[in-house]
PDB file of C-alpha atoms and ligand atoms in Angstrom:
ATOM      1  CA  MET L 503      78.485  88.430 122.132  1.00 85.00           C
ATOM      2  CA  ARG L 504      80.957  88.862 118.981  1.00 98.00           C
ATOM      3  CA  THR L 505      81.993  85.919 117.411  1.00 98.00           C
ATOM      4  CA  PRO L 506      85.679  86.752 116.885  1.00 98.00           C
ATOM      5  CA  ILE L 507      86.502  86.702 112.687  1.00 98.00           C
ATOM      6  CA  ILE L 508      89.532  86.702 111.529  1.00 98.00           C
ATOM      7  CA  ALA L 509      90.693  86.912 107.979  1.00 99.00           C
ATOM      8  CA  GLY L 510      93.284  86.384 106.266  1.00 98.00           C
ATOM      9  CA  ASN L 511      93.687  89.612 102.911  1.00 98.00           C
ATOM     10  CA  TRP L 512      96.094  87.569 100.133  1.00 98.00           C
ATOM     11  CA  LYS L 513      96.290  91.309  98.634  1.00 98.00           C
ATOM     12  CA  MET L 514      98.100  90.862  94.812  1.00 98.00           C
ATOM     13  CA  ASN L 515      99.523  87.341  95.132  1.00 98.00           C
ATOM     14  CA  LYS L 516      98.438  83.839  94.704  1.00 98.00           C
ATOM     15  CA  ASN L 517      96.770  82.803  90.800  1.00 98.00           C
ATOM     16  CA  PRO L 518      93.635  80.200  91.337  1.00 98.00           C
ATOM     17  CA  GLN L 519      96.190  76.983  91.202  1.00 98.00           C
ATOM     18  CA  GLU L 520      98.409  78.545  94.301  1.00 98.00           C
ATOM     19  CA  THR L 521      94.332  78.933  95.702  1.00 98.00           C
ATOM     20  CA  GLN L 522      93.579  75.244  95.472  1.00 98.00           C
ATOM     21  CA  ASP L 523      96.524  73.934  96.430  1.00 98.00           C
ATOM     22  CA  PHE L 524      95.262  76.052  99.258  1.00 98.00           C
ATOM     23  CA  LEU L 525      92.379  75.412 100.058  1.00 98.00           C
ATOM     24  CA  ASP L 526      93.474  71.275 100.194  1.00 98.00           C
ATOM     25  CA  SER L 527      96.310  71.983 102.657  1.00 98.00           C
ATOM     26  CA  ILE L 528      93.261  73.963 105.183  1.00 98.00           C
ATOM     27  CA  LYS L 529      90.162  71.822 104.763  1.00 98.00           C
ATOM     28  CA  GLY L 530      88.798  70.168 107.178  1.00 98.00           C
ATOM     29  CA  LYS L 531      91.036  71.963 109.925  1.00 98.00           C
ATOM     30  CA  LEU L 532      89.114  75.640 109.647  1.00 98.00           C
ATOM     31  CA  PRO L 533      87.584  75.903 113.174  1.00 98.00           C
ATOM     32  CA  ASP L 534      83.819  75.923 114.699  1.00 98.00           C
ATOM     33  CA  PRO L 535      81.968  78.916 113.110  1.00 97.00           C
ATOM     34  CA  SER L 536      80.552  79.525 116.348  1.00 97.00           C
ATOM     35  CA  GLN L 537      83.881  79.862 118.012  1.00 97.00           C
ATOM     36  CA  VAL L 538      85.911  82.346 115.378  1.00 98.00           C
ATOM     37  CA  GLU L 539      84.502  83.123 111.884  1.00 98.00           C
ATOM     38  CA  SER L 540      86.847  82.050 109.473  1.00 98.00           C
ATOM     39  CA  VAL L 541      87.055  84.400 106.213  1.00 99.00           C
ATOM     40  CA  ILE L 542      89.866  85.408 103.208  1.00 99.00           C
ATOM     41  CA  ALA L 543      89.825  87.581 101.657  1.00 99.00           C
ATOM     42  CA  ALA L 544      90.873  87.017  97.651  1.00 98.00           C
ATOM     43  CA  PRO L 545      91.863  88.626  94.674  1.00 98.00           C
ATOM     44  CA  ALA L 546      88.650  88.880  92.208  1.00 98.00           C
ATOM     45  CA  ILE L 547      90.483  85.361  89.506  1.00 98.00           C
ATOM     46  CA  ASP L 548      90.940  83.761  92.033  1.00 98.00           C
ATOM     47  CA  LEU L 549      87.383  83.925  94.242  1.00 98.00           C
ATOM     48  CA  ASN L 550      85.652  81.114  92.197  1.00 98.00           C
ATOM     49  CA  ALA L 551      87.632  78.757  94.027  1.00 98.00           C
ATOM     50  CA  LEU L 552      87.168  80.238  97.467  1.00 98.00           C
ATOM     51  CA  VAL L 553      83.105  80.289  96.533  1.00 98.00           C
ATOM     52  CA  TRP L 554      83.430  75.979  95.279  1.00 98.00           C
ATOM     53  CA  PHE L 555      85.280  75.261  99.125  1.00 98.00           C
ATOM     54  CA  SER L 556      82.725  77.687 101.305  1.00 98.00           C
ATOM     55  CA  LYS L 557      79.597  75.533 100.307  1.00 98.00           C
ATOM     56  CA  ASP L 558      81.466  72.528 102.366  1.00 97.00           C
ATOM     57  CA  GLU L 559      84.250  74.158 104.281  1.00 98.00           C
ATOM     58  CA  PRO L 560      83.600  76.631 107.601  1.00 98.00           C
ATOM     59  CA  LEU L 561      84.508  78.806 105.531  1.00 98.00           C
ATOM     60  CA  LYS L 562      83.330  82.548 104.727  1.00 98.00           C
ATOM     61  CA  THR L 563      84.343  84.683 101.616  1.00 98.00           C
ATOM     62  CA  ALA L 564      85.991  88.243 100.395  1.00 99.00           C
ATOM     63  CA  ALA L 565      86.518  90.299  97.630  1.00 98.00           C
ATOM     64  CA  GLU L 566      89.392  92.539  98.249  1.00 98.00           C
ATOM     65  CA  ASN L 567      87.780  95.393  96.688  1.00 98.00           C
ATOM     66  CA  CYS L 568      84.644  95.972  93.744  1.00 98.00           C
ATOM     67  CA  TYR L 569      83.127  99.208  92.593  1.00 98.00           C
ATOM     68  CA  PHE L 570      79.629 100.782  93.593  1.00 98.00           C
ATOM     69  CA  GLU L 571      77.836 100.925  90.712  1.00 98.00           C
ATOM     70  CA  ASP L 572      75.534  97.802  90.041  1.00 98.00           C
ATOM     71  CA  GLU L 573      76.569  97.149  85.714  1.00 98.00           C
ATOM     72  CA  GLY L 574      78.204 100.002  83.579  1.00 98.00           C
ATOM     73  CA  ALA L 575      80.919 100.676  81.052  1.00 98.00           C
ATOM     74  CA  PHE L 576      83.826 100.938  84.177  1.00 98.00           C
ATOM     75  CA  THR L 577      86.328  98.789  82.119  1.00 98.00           C
ATOM     76  CA  GLY L 578      88.362  96.580  85.057  1.00 97.00           C
ATOM     77  CA  GLU L 579      86.429  97.425  87.919  1.00 98.00           C
ATOM     78  CA  THR L 580      84.178  94.075  90.060  1.00 98.00           C
ATOM     79  CA  SER L 581      80.903  94.672  90.257  1.00 98.00           C
ATOM     80  CA  PRO L 582      78.824  94.252  93.754  1.00 98.00           C
ATOM     81  CA  LYS L 583      76.087  92.588  92.520  1.00 98.00           C
ATOM     82  CA  ALA L 584      77.986  90.417  90.278  1.00 98.00           C
ATOM     83  CA  LEU L 585      79.356  89.228  92.923  1.00 98.00           C
ATOM     84  CA  SER L 586      76.818  88.777  95.353  1.00 98.00           C
ATOM     85  CA  GLU L 587      75.512  86.616  92.946  1.00 98.00           C
ATOM     86  CA  MET L 588      79.189  84.809  93.250  1.00 98.00           C
ATOM     87  CA  GLY L 589      78.191  84.322  96.574  1.00 98.00           C
ATOM     88  CA  LEU L 590      79.946  86.733  98.142  1.00 98.00           C
ATOM     89  CA  ASN L 591      80.279  87.114 101.326  1.00 98.00           C
ATOM     90  CA  TYR L 592      82.705  90.106 102.514  1.00 99.00           C
ATOM     91  CA  VAL L 593      83.784  92.604 100.750  1.00 98.00           C
ATOM     92  CA  VAL L 594      86.773  94.186 102.091  1.00 98.00           C
ATOM     93  CA  ILE L 595      86.693  98.142 101.243  1.00 98.00           C
ATOM     94  CA  GLY L 596      89.291 101.865 101.565  1.00 98.00           C
ATOM     95  CA  HIS L 597      92.331  99.029 102.926  1.00 98.00           C
ATOM     96  CA  SER L 598      94.919 102.000 103.210  1.00 98.00           C
ATOM     97  CA  GLU L 599      96.611 100.912  99.708  1.00 97.00           C
ATOM     98  CA  ARG L 600      93.625 101.006  98.107  1.00 98.00           C
ATOM     99  CA  ARG L 601      93.513 104.565  99.534  1.00 98.00           C
ATOM    100  CA  ASP L 602      97.092 105.556  98.958  1.00 97.00           C
ATOM    101  CA  TYR L 603      97.565 103.477  95.352  1.00 97.00           C
ATOM    102  CA  PHE L 604      94.250 103.899  93.289  1.00 97.00           C
ATOM    103  CA  HIS L 605      93.604 107.467  95.031  1.00 97.00           C
ATOM    104  CA  GLU L 606      89.831 106.419  96.615  1.00 97.00           C
ATOM    105  CA  THR L 607      88.627 108.993  98.611  1.00 98.00           C
ATOM    106  CA  ASP L 608      86.015 108.742 101.679  1.00 98.00           C
ATOM    107  CA  GLU L 609      82.722 109.343  99.018  1.00 98.00           C
ATOM    108  CA  ASP L 610      83.843 106.147  97.356  1.00 98.00           C
ATOM    109  CA  ILE L 611      84.445 103.792 100.690  1.00 98.00           C
ATOM    110  CA  ASN L 612      80.853 105.349 101.713  1.00 98.00           C
ATOM    111  CA  LYS L 613      79.523 104.954  98.414  1.00 98.00           C
ATOM    112  CA  LYS L 614      81.032 100.726  98.340  1.00 98.00           C
ATOM    113  CA  ALA L 615      79.986  99.929 101.605  1.00 98.00           C
ATOM    114  CA  LYS L 616      76.175 100.822 100.529  1.00 98.00           C
ATOM    115  CA  ALA L 617      76.593  98.834  96.911  1.00 98.00           C
ATOM    116  CA  ILE L 618      77.710  95.950  99.430  1.00 98.00           C
ATOM    117  CA  PHE L 619      74.440  96.573 102.440  1.00 98.00           C
ATOM    118  CA  LYS L 620      72.183  97.003  99.256  1.00 98.00           C
ATOM    119  CA  ASN L 621      73.551  93.326  97.195  1.00 98.00           C
ATOM    120  CA  ASN L 622      72.975  91.359 100.578  1.00 98.00           C
ATOM    121  CA  MET L 623      76.625  91.193 101.728  1.00 98.00           C
ATOM    122  CA  LEU L 624      78.991  93.279 104.519  1.00 98.00           C
ATOM    123  CA  PRO L 625      81.971  94.996 104.423  1.00 98.00           C
ATOM    124  CA  ILE L 626      84.980  94.723 105.729  1.00 99.00           C
ATOM    125  CA  ILE L 627      86.007  98.762 105.904  1.00 98.00           C
ATOM    126  CA  CYS L 628      89.079  99.872 106.553  1.00 98.00           C
ATOM    127  CA  CYS L 629      90.814 102.680 108.832  1.00 98.00           C
ATOM    128  CA  GLY L 630      93.999 103.506 110.763  1.00 98.00           C
ATOM    129  CA  GLU L 631      96.479 106.163 110.473  1.00 97.00           C
ATOM    130  CA  SER L 632     100.337 107.109 108.807  1.00 95.00           C
ATOM    131  CA  LEU L 633     103.147 107.709 111.436  1.00 92.00           C
ATOM    132  CA  GLU L 634     103.011 111.227 110.150  1.00 92.00           C
ATOM    133  CA  THR L 635      99.806 111.178 111.670  1.00 95.00           C
ATOM    134  CA  ARG L 636     100.246 109.500 114.607  1.00 94.00           C
ATOM    135  CA  GLU L 637     103.576 111.313 115.576  1.00 91.00           C
ATOM    136  CA  ALA L 638     101.213 114.531 115.247  1.00 95.00           C
ATOM    137  CA  GLY L 639      99.045 113.336 117.745  1.00 96.00           C
ATOM    138  CA  LYS L 640      96.093 113.257 115.387  1.00 97.00           C
ATOM    139  CA  GLU L 641      95.665 109.815 115.206  1.00 97.00           C
ATOM    140  CA  VAL L 642      92.012 109.423 116.637  1.00 98.00           C
ATOM    141  CA  GLU L 643      90.178 111.942 115.036  1.00 98.00           C
ATOM    142  CA  TRP L 644      92.333 111.063 111.563  1.00 98.00           C
ATOM    143  CA  VAL L 645      90.846 107.827 112.230  1.00 98.00           C
ATOM    144  CA  VAL L 646      87.343 108.928 112.977  1.00 98.00           C
ATOM    145  CA  GLY L 647      87.008 110.842 110.178  1.00 98.00           C
ATOM    146  CA  GLN L 648      87.229 108.011 108.953  1.00 98.00           C
ATOM    147  CA  ILE L 649      84.368 106.069 110.053  1.00 98.00           C
ATOM    148  CA  LYS L 650      82.055 109.169 110.265  1.00 98.00           C
ATOM    149  CA  ALA L 651      82.404 108.894 106.197  1.00 98.00           C
ATOM    150  CA  ALA L 652      82.597 105.670 105.531  1.00 98.00           C
ATOM    151  CA  LEU L 653      79.445 104.880 107.934  1.00 98.00           C
ATOM    152  CA  ASN L 654      77.269 108.226 106.188  1.00 98.00           C
ATOM    153  CA  GLY L 655      73.894 106.922 105.756  1.00 98.00           C
ATOM    154  CA  LEU L 656      73.515 103.910 106.936  1.00 98.00           C
ATOM    155  CA  THR L 657      71.142 102.382 109.026  1.00 98.00           C
ATOM    156  CA  ALA L 658      72.122 101.870 112.521  1.00 98.00           C
ATOM    157  CA  ASP L 659      71.247  97.284 111.844  1.00 98.00           C
ATOM    158  CA  GLN L 660      73.715  97.779 109.299  1.00 98.00           C
ATOM    159  CA  VAL L 661      76.339  99.442 110.480  1.00 98.00           C
ATOM    160  CA  SER L 662      75.393  96.074 113.850  1.00 98.00           C
ATOM    161  CA  LYS L 663      76.282  93.694 111.429  1.00 98.00           C
ATOM    162  CA  SER L 664      79.717  95.920 109.468  1.00 98.00           C
ATOM    163  CA  VAL L 665      82.995  94.367 110.715  1.00 98.00           C
ATOM    164  CA  ILE L 666      85.450  97.283 110.629  1.00 98.00           C
ATOM    165  CA  ALA L 667      89.644  97.019 110.965  1.00 98.00           C
ATOM    166  CA  TYR L 668      91.789  99.732 112.303  1.00 98.00           C
ATOM    167  CA  GLU L 669      95.142  98.674 110.924  1.00 97.00           C
ATOM    168  CA  PRO L 670      97.884 101.238 111.365  1.00 97.00           C
ATOM    169  CA  ILE L 671      99.452 102.417 107.887  1.00 95.00           C
ATOM    170  CA  TRP L 672     103.016 102.234 109.672  1.00 91.00           C
ATOM    171  CA  ALA L 673     102.661  98.798 110.941  1.00 89.00           C
ATOM    172  CA  ILE L 674     101.758  97.009 107.657  1.00 86.00           C
ATOM    173  CA  GLY L 675     103.734  94.968 106.192  1.00 81.00           C
ATOM    174  CA  THR L 676     106.537  96.133 107.817  1.00 82.00           C
ATOM    175  CA  GLY L 677     107.296  94.013 111.306  1.00 77.00           C
ATOM    176  CA  LYS L 678     106.124  96.383 113.129  1.00 77.00           C
ATOM    177  CA  THR L 679     102.832  95.572 115.276  1.00 76.00           C
ATOM    178  CA  ALA L 680     101.769  97.906 117.528  1.00 84.00           C
ATOM    179  CA  SER L 681     101.664  97.338 120.850  1.00 93.00           C
ATOM    180  CA  ALA L 682      98.398  95.461 121.724  1.00 96.00           C
ATOM    181  CA  ASP L 683      97.208  97.681 124.309  1.00 96.00           C
ATOM    182  CA  GLN L 684      97.625 100.917 121.269  1.00 96.00           C
ATOM    183  CA  ALA L 685      95.262  98.485 118.861  1.00 97.00           C
ATOM    184  CA  GLN L 686      92.851  98.005 121.758  1.00 98.00           C
ATOM    185  CA  GLU L 687      93.225 101.747 122.092  1.00 98.00           C
ATOM    186  CA  MET L 688      92.085 103.008 119.190  1.00 98.00           C
ATOM    187  CA  CYS L 689      89.626  99.953 118.956  1.00 98.00           C
ATOM    188  CA  HIS L 690      88.102 101.577 121.871  1.00 98.00           C
ATOM    189  CA  GLU L 691      88.186 104.737 120.175  1.00 98.00           C
ATOM    190  CA  ILE L 692      86.694 104.105 117.041  1.00 98.00           C
ATOM    191  CA  ARG L 693      83.228 102.135 119.178  1.00 98.00           C
ATOM    192  CA  GLU L 694      83.007 105.022 121.128  1.00 98.00           C
ATOM    193  CA  ALA L 695      82.977 106.941 118.202  1.00 98.00           C
ATOM    194  CA  VAL L 696      80.067 104.492 116.708  1.00 98.00           C
ATOM    195  CA  LYS L 697      78.108 104.568 120.093  1.00 98.00           C
ATOM    196  CA  ASN L 698      78.037 108.117 119.318  1.00 98.00           C
ATOM    197  CA  LEU L 699      77.141 107.996 116.208  1.00 98.00           C
ATOM    198  CA  TYR L 700      74.470 105.633 116.560  1.00 98.00           C
ATOM    199  CA  ASP L 701      73.196 104.006 120.642  1.00 98.00           C
ATOM    200  CA  GLU L 702      75.094 101.375 122.165  1.00 98.00           C
ATOM    201  CA  GLN L 703      73.643  98.547 121.574  1.00 98.00           C
ATOM    202  CA  THR L 704      74.759  99.279 117.755  1.00 98.00           C
ATOM    203  CA  ALA L 705      78.788  99.814 119.838  1.00 98.00           C
ATOM    204  CA  GLU L 706      77.901  96.751 121.419  1.00 98.00           C
ATOM    205  CA  ASN L 707      77.481  95.002 118.103  1.00 98.00           C
ATOM    206  CA  VAL L 708      79.854  95.847 115.993  1.00 98.00           C
ATOM    207  CA  ARG L 709      83.033  93.702 115.274  1.00 98.00           C
ATOM    208  CA  ILE L 710      86.372  95.826 115.599  1.00 98.00           C
ATOM    209  CA  GLN L 711      89.713  94.025 113.595  1.00 98.00           C
ATOM    210  CA  TYR L 712      93.427  95.053 114.070  1.00 97.00           C
ATOM    211  CA  GLY L 713      95.441  94.811 111.137  1.00 96.00           C
ATOM    212  CA  GLY L 714      99.344  95.126 110.825  1.00 95.00           C
ATOM    213  CA  SER L 715     101.462  92.357 110.936  1.00 94.00           C
ATOM    214  CA  VAL L 716      99.401  89.992 112.771  1.00 96.00           C
ATOM    215  CA  LYS L 717     101.385  86.629 113.348  1.00 97.00           C
ATOM    216  CA  PRO L 718     100.664  83.196 114.913  1.00 98.00           C
ATOM    217  CA  ALA L 719     103.859  84.858 117.869  1.00 97.00           C
ATOM    218  CA  ASN L 720     101.066  87.958 118.830  1.00 96.00           C
ATOM    219  CA  VAL L 721      97.542  86.294 118.143  1.00 98.00           C
ATOM    220  CA  GLU L 722      96.052  85.402 121.570  1.00 98.00           C
ATOM    221  CA  GLU L 723      97.352  88.305 123.281  1.00 97.00           C
ATOM    222  CA  LEU L 724      95.442  91.207 120.005  1.00 97.00           C
ATOM    223  CA  MET L 725      92.913  88.880 120.113  1.00 98.00           C
ATOM    224  CA  SER L 726      92.568  88.961 124.386  1.00 98.00           C
ATOM    225  CA  LYS L 727      91.859  92.543 124.708  1.00 98.00           C
ATOM    226  CA  GLU L 728      88.535  94.139 125.344  1.00 98.00           C
ATOM    227  CA  ASP L 729      87.507  95.843 122.270  1.00 98.00           C
ATOM    228  CA  ILE L 730      89.496  93.613 119.829  1.00 98.00           C
ATOM    229  CA  ASP L 731      87.689  91.069 117.487  1.00 98.00           C
ATOM    230  CA  GLY L 732      89.456  89.420 115.377  1.00 98.00           C
ATOM    231  CA  GLY L 733      91.932  90.394 113.567  1.00 98.00           C
ATOM    232  CA  LEU L 734      92.833  91.541 109.085  1.00 98.00           C
ATOM    233  CA  VAL L 735      96.080  89.682 108.432  1.00 98.00           C
ATOM    234  CA  GLY L 736      98.485  89.980 104.918  1.00 98.00           C
ATOM    235  CA  GLY L 737     101.651  88.381 105.442  1.00 97.00           C
ATOM    236  CA  ALA L 738     101.099  85.854 107.804  1.00 98.00           C
ATOM    237  CA  SER L 739      97.899  84.419 106.029  1.00 98.00           C
ATOM    238  CA  MET L 740      99.368  83.300 102.710  1.00 98.00           C
ATOM    239  CA  ASP L 741     101.134  80.702 104.014  1.00 98.00           C
ATOM    240  CA  PRO L 742      98.569  76.945 105.110  1.00 98.00           C
ATOM    241  CA  GLU L 743      99.661  76.719 108.220  1.00 98.00           C
ATOM    242  CA  SER L 744     100.501  79.979 109.484  1.00 98.00           C
ATOM    243  CA  PHE L 745      96.482  80.794 108.174  1.00 98.00           C
ATOM    244  CA  LEU L 746      95.224  77.672 110.220  1.00 98.00           C
ATOM    245  CA  GLN L 747      96.737  78.808 113.550  1.00 98.00           C
ATOM    246  CA  LEU L 748      95.538  82.471 113.233  1.00 98.00           C
ATOM    247  CA  VAL L 749      91.690  81.590 113.546  1.00 98.00           C
ATOM    248  CA  ASN L 750      92.221  78.205 115.935  1.00 98.00           C
ATOM    249  CA  TYR L 751      94.474  80.263 117.778  1.00 98.00           C
ATOM    250  CA  LYS L 752      92.236  79.491 120.755  1.00 94.00           C
ATOM    251  CA  ASN L 753      93.648  76.312 120.780  1.00 88.00           C
TER     252      ASN L 753
HETATM  253  P1  13P C1498     100.666  92.490 106.985  1.00 63.99           P
HETATM  254  O1  13P C1498      99.372  91.528 108.104  1.00 63.99           O
HETATM  255  O2  13P C1498     100.705  91.978 106.179  1.00 63.99           O
HETATM  256  O3  13P C1498     101.115  93.215 108.074  1.00 63.99           O
HETATM  257  O4  13P C1498      99.853  93.342 106.137  1.00 63.99           O
HETATM  258  C1  13P C1498      98.266  93.797 107.068  1.00 63.99           C
HETATM  259  C2  13P C1498      96.615  94.418 106.331  1.00 63.99           C
HETATM  260  O5  13P C1498      97.166  94.705 105.662  1.00 63.99           O
HETATM  261  C3  13P C1498      95.943  93.424 106.314  1.00 63.99           C
HETATM  262  O6  13P C1498      95.276  93.857 104.983  1.00 63.99           O
END
């Protein structure tokens, strides 16, 4: 059985004080982690507060990015080794904003996935097509290609523990959600791809999130779909009440 995983992705929002205020508001209100895993991915400057909070509360912590080298002369980058030593659980990699604005390639994302495992954390690997690709009917081929590239060289055990986030670019921050059926269809295709690349058990284990205008009003329907194991949520994760409604969608 896959444990549902709802992750907020704050993107480049909130300073350390705002982060602390948010955490104060959700204290004692997160679901039992055996029912739903609650995760927040925050800017690097806010991670310290998240890690401290997670010592007493059922919150898993995520960085929004890292570099693939452990240390060295890479000005402005964040070390996966340091994130791990700090106590982070996950790192989001391959978000479409990083691919588009910062020119990250499939190869970079694969190197980052390996660096994350080497440092005993888990990747949340993002994939997703543009509207143009969907309109050309090439969305499955595109997304499966991204997944194959990201997982290249990872073991079945590593893939079993990974989280994959399907985020169609046309649904991010636009208020335009993929329908639950569209989201399910692609998440199913991703699971099939993992089965073909690895085996049935690995495909059964890997958790697949949907992201793109997820909010309290649509989370339940999305989560009712067989191959959707969670959500990666931008806008609706930044208000504590809304975040609590998302992670407590079962109640
Ligand atoms: P929104 O939920 O704001 O559409 O963002 C989705 C996303 O990019 C999460 O990573």
